[in-house]
Coordinates of C-alpha atoms in Angstrom, one line a residue:
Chain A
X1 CA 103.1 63.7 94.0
X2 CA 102.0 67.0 93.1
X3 CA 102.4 69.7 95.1
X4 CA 101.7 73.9 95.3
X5 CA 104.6 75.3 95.2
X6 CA 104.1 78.5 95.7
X7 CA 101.2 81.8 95.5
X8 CA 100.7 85.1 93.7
X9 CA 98.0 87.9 94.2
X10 CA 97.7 90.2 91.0
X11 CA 95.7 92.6 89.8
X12 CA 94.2 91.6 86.7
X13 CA 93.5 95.8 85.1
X14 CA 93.1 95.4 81.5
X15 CA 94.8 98.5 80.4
X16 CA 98.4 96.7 81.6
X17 CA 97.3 93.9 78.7
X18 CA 96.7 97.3 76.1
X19 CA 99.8 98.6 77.2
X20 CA 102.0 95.1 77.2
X21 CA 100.6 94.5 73.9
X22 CA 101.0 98.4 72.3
X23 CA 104.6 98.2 73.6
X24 CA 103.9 101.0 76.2
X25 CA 105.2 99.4 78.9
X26 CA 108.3 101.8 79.3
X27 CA 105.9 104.5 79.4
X28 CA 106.0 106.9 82.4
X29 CA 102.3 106.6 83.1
X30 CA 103.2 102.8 82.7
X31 CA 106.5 102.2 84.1
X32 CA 105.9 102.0 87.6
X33 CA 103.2 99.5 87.8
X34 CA 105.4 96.7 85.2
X35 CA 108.9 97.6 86.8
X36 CA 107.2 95.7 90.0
X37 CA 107.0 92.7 88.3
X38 CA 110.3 92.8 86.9
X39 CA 111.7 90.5 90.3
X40 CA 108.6 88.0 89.5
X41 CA 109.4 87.4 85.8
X42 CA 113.4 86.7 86.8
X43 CA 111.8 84.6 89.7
X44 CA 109.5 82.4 87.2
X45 CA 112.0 81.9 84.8
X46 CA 115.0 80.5 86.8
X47 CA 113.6 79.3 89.9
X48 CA 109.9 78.7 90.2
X49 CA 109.1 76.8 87.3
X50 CA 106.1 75.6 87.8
X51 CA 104.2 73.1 85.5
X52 CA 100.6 74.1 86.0
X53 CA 98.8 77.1 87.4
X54 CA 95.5 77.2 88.8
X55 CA 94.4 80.8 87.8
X56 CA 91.5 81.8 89.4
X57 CA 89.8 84.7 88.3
X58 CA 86.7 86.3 87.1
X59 CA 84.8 86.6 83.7
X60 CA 84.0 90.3 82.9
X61 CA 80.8 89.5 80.5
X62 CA 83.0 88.1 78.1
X63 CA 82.4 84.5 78.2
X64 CA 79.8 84.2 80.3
X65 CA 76.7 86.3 79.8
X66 CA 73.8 86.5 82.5
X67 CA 72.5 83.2 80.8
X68 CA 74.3 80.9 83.3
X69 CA 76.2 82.2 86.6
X70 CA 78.2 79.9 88.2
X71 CA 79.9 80.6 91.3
X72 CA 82.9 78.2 90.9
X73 CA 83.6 76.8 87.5
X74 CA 86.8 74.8 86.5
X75 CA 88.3 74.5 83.3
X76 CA 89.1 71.1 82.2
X77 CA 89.6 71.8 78.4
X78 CA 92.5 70.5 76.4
X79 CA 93.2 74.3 75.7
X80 CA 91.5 77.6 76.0
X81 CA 90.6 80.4 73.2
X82 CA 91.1 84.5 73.9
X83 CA 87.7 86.4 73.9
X84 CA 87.2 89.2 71.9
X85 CA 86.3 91.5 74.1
X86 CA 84.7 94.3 71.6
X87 CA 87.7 94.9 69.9
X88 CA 90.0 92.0 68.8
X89 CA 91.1 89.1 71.1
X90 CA 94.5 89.8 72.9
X91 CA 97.1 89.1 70.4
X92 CA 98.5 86.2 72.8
X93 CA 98.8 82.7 72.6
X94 CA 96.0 80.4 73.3
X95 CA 96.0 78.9 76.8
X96 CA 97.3 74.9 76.9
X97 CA 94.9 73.0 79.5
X98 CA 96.2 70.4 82.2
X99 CA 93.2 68.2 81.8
X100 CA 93.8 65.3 84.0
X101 CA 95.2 67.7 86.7
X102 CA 91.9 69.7 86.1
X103 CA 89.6 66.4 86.2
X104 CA 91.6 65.1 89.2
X105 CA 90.3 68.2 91.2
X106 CA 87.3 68.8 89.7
X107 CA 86.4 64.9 90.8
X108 CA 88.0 65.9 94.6
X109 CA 86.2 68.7 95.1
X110 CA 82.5 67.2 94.0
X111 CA 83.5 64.4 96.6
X112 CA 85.0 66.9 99.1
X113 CA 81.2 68.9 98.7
X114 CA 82.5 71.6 96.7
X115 CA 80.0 71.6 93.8
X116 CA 82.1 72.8 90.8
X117 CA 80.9 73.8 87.2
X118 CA 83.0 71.5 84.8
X119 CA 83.6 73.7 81.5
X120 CA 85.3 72.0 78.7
X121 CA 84.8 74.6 76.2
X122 CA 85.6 78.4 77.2
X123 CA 87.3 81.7 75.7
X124 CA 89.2 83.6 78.6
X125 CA 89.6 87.4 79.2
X126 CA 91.7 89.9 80.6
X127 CA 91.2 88.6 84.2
X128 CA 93.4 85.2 83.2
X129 CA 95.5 86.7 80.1
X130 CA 96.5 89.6 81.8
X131 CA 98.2 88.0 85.2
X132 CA 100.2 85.9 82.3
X133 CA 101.4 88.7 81.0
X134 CA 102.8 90.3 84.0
X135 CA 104.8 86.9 84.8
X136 CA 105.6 85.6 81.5
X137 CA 106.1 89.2 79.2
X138 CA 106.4 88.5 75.7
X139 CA 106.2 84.6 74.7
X140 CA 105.1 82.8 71.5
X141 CA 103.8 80.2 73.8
X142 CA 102.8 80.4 77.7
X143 CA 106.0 78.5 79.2
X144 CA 102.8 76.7 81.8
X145 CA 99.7 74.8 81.4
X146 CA 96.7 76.6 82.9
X147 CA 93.7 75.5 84.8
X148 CA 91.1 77.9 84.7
X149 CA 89.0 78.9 87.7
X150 CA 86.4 81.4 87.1
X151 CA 84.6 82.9 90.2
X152 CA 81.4 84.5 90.0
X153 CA 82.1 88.1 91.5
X154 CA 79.9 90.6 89.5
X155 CA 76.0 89.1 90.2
X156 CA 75.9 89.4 93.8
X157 CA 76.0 87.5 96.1
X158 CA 79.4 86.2 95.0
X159 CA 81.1 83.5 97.3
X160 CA 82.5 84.5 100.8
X161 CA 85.9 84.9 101.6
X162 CA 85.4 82.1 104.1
X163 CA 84.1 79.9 101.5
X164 CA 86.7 81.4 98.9
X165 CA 90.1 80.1 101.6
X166 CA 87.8 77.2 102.7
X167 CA 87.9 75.9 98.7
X168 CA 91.8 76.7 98.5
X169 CA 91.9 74.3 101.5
X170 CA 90.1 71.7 99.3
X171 CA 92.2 72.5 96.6
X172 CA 95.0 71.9 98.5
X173 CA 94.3 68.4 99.1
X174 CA 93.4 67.6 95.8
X175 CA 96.6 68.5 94.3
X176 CA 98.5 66.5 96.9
X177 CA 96.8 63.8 96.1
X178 CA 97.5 63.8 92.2
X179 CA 100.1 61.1 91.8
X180 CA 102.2 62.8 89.0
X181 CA 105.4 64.7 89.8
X182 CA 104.1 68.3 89.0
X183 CA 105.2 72.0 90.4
X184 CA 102.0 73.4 91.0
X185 CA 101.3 77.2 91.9
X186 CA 97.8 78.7 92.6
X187 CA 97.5 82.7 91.3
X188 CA 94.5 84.6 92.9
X189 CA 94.0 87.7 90.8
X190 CA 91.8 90.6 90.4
X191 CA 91.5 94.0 92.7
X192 CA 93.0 96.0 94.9
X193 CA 90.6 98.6 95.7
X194 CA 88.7 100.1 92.4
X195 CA 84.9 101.1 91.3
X196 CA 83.8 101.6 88.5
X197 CA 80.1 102.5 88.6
X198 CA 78.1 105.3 90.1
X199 CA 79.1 108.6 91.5
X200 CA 81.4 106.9 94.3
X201 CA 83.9 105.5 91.1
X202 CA 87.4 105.9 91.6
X203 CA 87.7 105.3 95.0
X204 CA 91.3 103.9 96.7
X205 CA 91.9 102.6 99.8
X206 CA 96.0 102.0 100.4
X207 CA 95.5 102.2 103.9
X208 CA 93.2 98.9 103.4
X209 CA 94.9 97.2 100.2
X210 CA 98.1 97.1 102.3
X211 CA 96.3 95.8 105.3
X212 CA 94.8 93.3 103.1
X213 CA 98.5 91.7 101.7
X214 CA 100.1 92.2 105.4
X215 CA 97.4 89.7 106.3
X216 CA 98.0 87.2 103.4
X217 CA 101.4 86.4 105.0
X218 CA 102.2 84.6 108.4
X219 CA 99.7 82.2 110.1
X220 CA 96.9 84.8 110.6
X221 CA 93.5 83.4 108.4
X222 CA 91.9 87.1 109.8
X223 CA 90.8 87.6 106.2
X224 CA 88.5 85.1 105.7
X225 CA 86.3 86.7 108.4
X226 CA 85.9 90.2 106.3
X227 CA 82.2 90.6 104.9
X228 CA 81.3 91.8 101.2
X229 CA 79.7 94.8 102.7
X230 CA 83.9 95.6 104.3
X231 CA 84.9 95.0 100.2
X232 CA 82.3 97.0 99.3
X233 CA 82.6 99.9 101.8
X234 CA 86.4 100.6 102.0
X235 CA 87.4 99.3 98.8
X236 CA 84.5 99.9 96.5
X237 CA 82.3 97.9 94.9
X238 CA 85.2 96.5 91.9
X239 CA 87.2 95.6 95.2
X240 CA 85.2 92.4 95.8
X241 CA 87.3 90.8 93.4
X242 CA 89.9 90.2 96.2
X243 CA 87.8 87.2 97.9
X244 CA 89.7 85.3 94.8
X245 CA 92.8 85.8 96.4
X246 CA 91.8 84.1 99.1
X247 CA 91.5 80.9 97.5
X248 CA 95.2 81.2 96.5
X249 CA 95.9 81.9 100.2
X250 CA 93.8 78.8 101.3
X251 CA 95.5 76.4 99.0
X252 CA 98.7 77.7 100.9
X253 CA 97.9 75.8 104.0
X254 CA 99.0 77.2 107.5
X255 CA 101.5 79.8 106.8
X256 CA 103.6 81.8 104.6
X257 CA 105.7 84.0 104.1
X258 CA 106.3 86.8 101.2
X259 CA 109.4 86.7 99.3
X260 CA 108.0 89.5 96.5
X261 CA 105.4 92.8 96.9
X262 CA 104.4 95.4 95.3
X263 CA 101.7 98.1 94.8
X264 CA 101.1 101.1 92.7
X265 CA 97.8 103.6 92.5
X266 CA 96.6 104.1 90.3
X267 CA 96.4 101.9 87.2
X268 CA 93.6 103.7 84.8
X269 CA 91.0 103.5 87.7
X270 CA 92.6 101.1 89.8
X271 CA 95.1 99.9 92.9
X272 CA 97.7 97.6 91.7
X273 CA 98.2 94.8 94.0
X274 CA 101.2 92.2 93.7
X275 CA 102.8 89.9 96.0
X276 CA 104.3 86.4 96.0
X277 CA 104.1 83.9 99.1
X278 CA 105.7 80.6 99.8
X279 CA 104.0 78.2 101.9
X280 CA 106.1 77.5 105.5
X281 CA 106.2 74.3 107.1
Chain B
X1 CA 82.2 81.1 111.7
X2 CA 78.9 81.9 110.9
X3 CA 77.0 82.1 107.3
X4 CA 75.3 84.9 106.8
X5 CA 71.4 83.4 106.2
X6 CA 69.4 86.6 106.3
X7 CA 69.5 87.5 102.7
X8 CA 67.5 90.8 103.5
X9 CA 69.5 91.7 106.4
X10 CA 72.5 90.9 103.7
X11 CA 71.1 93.4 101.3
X12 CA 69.7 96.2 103.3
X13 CA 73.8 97.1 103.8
X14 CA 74.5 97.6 100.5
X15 CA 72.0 100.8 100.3
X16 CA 74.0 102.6 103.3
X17 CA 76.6 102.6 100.8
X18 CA 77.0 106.2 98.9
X19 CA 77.0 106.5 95.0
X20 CA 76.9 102.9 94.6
X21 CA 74.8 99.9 92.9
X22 CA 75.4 97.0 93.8
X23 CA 74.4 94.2 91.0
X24 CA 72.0 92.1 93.5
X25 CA 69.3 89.6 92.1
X26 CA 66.4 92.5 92.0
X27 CA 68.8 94.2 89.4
X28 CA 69.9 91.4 87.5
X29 CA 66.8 90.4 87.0
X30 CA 65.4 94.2 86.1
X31 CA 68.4 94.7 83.7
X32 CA 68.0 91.0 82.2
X33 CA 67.8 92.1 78.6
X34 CA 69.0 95.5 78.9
X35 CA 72.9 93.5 79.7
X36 CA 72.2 90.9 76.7
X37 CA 71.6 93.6 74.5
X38 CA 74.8 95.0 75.8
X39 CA 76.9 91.8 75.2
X40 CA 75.0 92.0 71.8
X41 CA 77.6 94.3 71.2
X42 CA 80.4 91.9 71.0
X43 CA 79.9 91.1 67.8
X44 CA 81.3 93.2 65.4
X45 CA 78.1 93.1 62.7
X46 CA 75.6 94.0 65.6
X47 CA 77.8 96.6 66.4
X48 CA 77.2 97.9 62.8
X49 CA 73.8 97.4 63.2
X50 CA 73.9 99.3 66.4
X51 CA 75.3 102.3 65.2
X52 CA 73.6 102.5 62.0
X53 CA 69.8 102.5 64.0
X54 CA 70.5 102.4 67.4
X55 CA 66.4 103.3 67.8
X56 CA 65.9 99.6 65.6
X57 CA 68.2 98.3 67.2
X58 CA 67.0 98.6 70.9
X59 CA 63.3 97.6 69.6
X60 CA 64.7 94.3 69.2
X61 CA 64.9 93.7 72.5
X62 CA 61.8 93.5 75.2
X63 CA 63.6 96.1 77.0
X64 CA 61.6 99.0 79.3
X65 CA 61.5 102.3 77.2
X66 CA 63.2 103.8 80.0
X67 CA 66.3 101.7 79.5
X68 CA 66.1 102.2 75.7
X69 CA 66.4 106.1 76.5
X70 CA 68.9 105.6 78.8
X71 CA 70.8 103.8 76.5
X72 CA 69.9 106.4 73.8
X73 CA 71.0 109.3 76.3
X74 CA 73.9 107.2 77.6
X75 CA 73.2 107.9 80.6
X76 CA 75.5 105.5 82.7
X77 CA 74.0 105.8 85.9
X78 CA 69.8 105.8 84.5
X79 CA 71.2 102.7 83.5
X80 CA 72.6 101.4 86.6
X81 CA 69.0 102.2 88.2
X82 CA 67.6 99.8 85.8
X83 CA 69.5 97.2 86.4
X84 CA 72.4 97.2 84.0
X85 CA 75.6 96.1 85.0
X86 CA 79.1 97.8 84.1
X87 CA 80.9 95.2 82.8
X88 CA 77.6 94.5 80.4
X89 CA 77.5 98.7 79.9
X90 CA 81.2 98.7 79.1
X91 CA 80.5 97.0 75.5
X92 CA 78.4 100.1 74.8
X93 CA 80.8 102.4 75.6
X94 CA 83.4 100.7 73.6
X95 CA 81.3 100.7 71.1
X96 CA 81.6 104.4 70.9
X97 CA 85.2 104.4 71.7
X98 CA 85.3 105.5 74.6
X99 CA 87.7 104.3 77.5
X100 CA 86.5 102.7 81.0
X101 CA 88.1 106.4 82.6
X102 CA 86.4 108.5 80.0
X103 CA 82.9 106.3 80.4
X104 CA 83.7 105.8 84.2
X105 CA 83.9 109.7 84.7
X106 CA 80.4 110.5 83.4
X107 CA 79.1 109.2 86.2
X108 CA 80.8 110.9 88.6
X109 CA 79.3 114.6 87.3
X110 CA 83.5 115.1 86.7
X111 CA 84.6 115.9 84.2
X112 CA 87.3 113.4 82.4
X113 CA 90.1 115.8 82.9
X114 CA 89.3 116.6 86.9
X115 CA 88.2 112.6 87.1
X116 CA 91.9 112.0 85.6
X117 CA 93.4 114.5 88.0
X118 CA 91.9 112.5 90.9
X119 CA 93.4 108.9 89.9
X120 CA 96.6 110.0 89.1
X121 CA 96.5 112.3 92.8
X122 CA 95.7 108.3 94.6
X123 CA 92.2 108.6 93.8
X124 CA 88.8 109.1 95.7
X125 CA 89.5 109.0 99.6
X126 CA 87.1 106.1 101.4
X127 CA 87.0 109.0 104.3
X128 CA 83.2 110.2 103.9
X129 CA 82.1 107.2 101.4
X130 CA 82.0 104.4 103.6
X131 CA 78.0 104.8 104.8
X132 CA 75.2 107.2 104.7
X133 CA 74.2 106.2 108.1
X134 CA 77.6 106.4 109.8
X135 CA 78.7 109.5 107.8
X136 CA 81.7 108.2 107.5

């Protein structure tokens, strides 16, 4: 049977993907935020392993346009392209699908009454590409098959973080209830505090953000409860983001426990948030 | 727990908030071609186009003539009143080069330099920002 392995909150900030790809990662301005995932990539490479990752993240107007919203959409494409996203796609490779994994929880989910958008056809941007990079580095070819899951976060109102843990729940049965042997992990990515409009823009909160991973660990499920309006007020308004990692910590089931953390303000205009959780029990 | 069902109720928070738009329906729906212009941008030739009659260009699109000027005047947070959205603004500002810090700081009346400062120093303290109401 398949099973999820294993959980990781990231930022998703594109300027780590420049930087990665411009060979600036040694950089002082630079250093601090990659030498955090330094543990991670060891960790990936010689013990984690996993097969397929469910990636949620968000679209920045690169894919989707205002044309069609939709709140939860899964990828279920043989492989995905790399937007250009004004000035060249990322030079990374293309991202290889897990389609029957994909279909297989799609198909649970519908039944289940979470009412997905299939997508069989989609570029993605910095939110997916980016959390590869951090946990990969350099590859000619992502070492993991990829499912997609794009949230709506930017045309308000996005999805609560109730509903965001309550669809990692779902997910959570749907993977153990594919019959192939796989290693599965869910990444929730995007955040920690940032804004990037209006005269309020560049607003941190570590005080929060470190509040907010001390509660991803152990059996408390406190954070579903927080409203946008809390995102919006103590982390600004780019901080909604982090209702995606609560679908990671959803699909988790009861408890966990952190075996890798790390944060680092700021990242152009943004916190850098980073941890890695094992289910318990 | 409960849903939240009063969508007005849901709303009316967002104003409290200080220096801040939030991208609700009313704005998305304001800013509707004013953001597909935007992602016009992505495309390298309309990009071109763009900068070589960025007047012609706008009158292409059944935009307000206060978001053309505001696009005309880059005027980041004009634009936000209107309804644009940053992540639909950020393909104009690319296409004059410009970084998400550099186009992120003119709409904080910093300048990029002080803005800079600011980040690097942890960034803007919540302490004060939270609400209008609350002062807090």
């Amino acid at each position: 049977m398949a099973r999820i392995t294993a959980g990781i909150g990231c930022s998703h900030i594109p300027v780590l993907g420049f930087a990665h790809d411009h060979k600036k990662t040694q950089e002082p301005i630079f250093k601090p935020a990659f030498d955090g995932f330094d543990w991670t990539r060891q960790w990936m490479k010689e013990d984690a392993k996993p097969d397929v990752v469910i990636l949620v993240y968000n679209d920045h107007a690169s894919f989707f346009d205002m044309k069609v919203i939709p709140t939860f959409a899964i990828g279920c494409g043989e492989r995905f392209g790399i937007c250009d996203e004004g000035f060249g796609p990322r030079p990374v490779p293309e991202v290889e699908g897990s389609p029957d994994l994909a279909w297989h929880i799609a198909q649970s989910l519908v039944l289940d009454e979470f009412d997905m958008t299939i997508v069989n056809e989609m570029d993605v941007d910095h939110g997916l590409t980016v959390p590869l990079t951090m946990m990969y580095g350099e590859v000619d070819k992502w070492p993991v098959k990829v499912i997609p899951l794009a949230v709506n976060v930017v045309t308000y109102p996005p999805p609560s973080g109730n509903r965001c843990w309550a669809l990692g729940e779902a997910i959570a049965r749907a993977v153990a209830s594919f019959p192939e042997d796989l290693n599965v992990q869910v990444w929730g990515t995007g955040g920690m505090s940032h804004q990037l409009q209006g005269p309020r823009a560049g607003l941190i909160n570590a005080e929060w953000d470190n509040r907010f991973l001390d509660g991803l660990t152990g059996d408390s499920d406190t954070l579903r409860t927080i409203q946008h309006v809390e995102y919006l007020r103590e982390t600004g308004s780019e901080g909604i983001e982090m209702v995606m990692w609560l679908i990671m910590r959803g699909a988790l089931g009861k408890s966990t426990r952190a075996i890798h953390r790390h944060y680092h303000v700021p990242v152009s205009n943004t916190a850098l948030g980073h941890i890695v959780l094992e289910p318990v029990g | 727990m409960t849903a939240i069902t009063d969508v007005a109720a849901y709303l009316a928070e967002f104003d409290d908030i200080p220096g801040t738009r939030v991208f609700t329906a009313k704005r998305a729906r304001a800013g509707y071609h004013l953001n597909q212009f935007a992602m016009s941008l992505m495309k390298p030739e309309n990009r071109e186009r763009f900068k070589a009659d960025e007047r012609a260009y706008l009158d292409e699109w059944p935009m307000s003539e206060a978001q053309k000027q505001g696009l005309l005047d880059r005027d980041y947070n004009r634009l936000l009143d209107l309804g644009g959205n940053v992540y639909f603004l950020a393909k104009v500002f690319s296409t004059d080069g410009l970084s998400f810090v550099q186009a992120v700081s003119t709409m904080t009346g910093m300048s990029v330099e002080d803005y800079q400062a600011m980040m690097v120093a942890g960034g803007r303290s919540a302490k004060g920002a939270r609400s209008i109401r609350d002062k807090n």
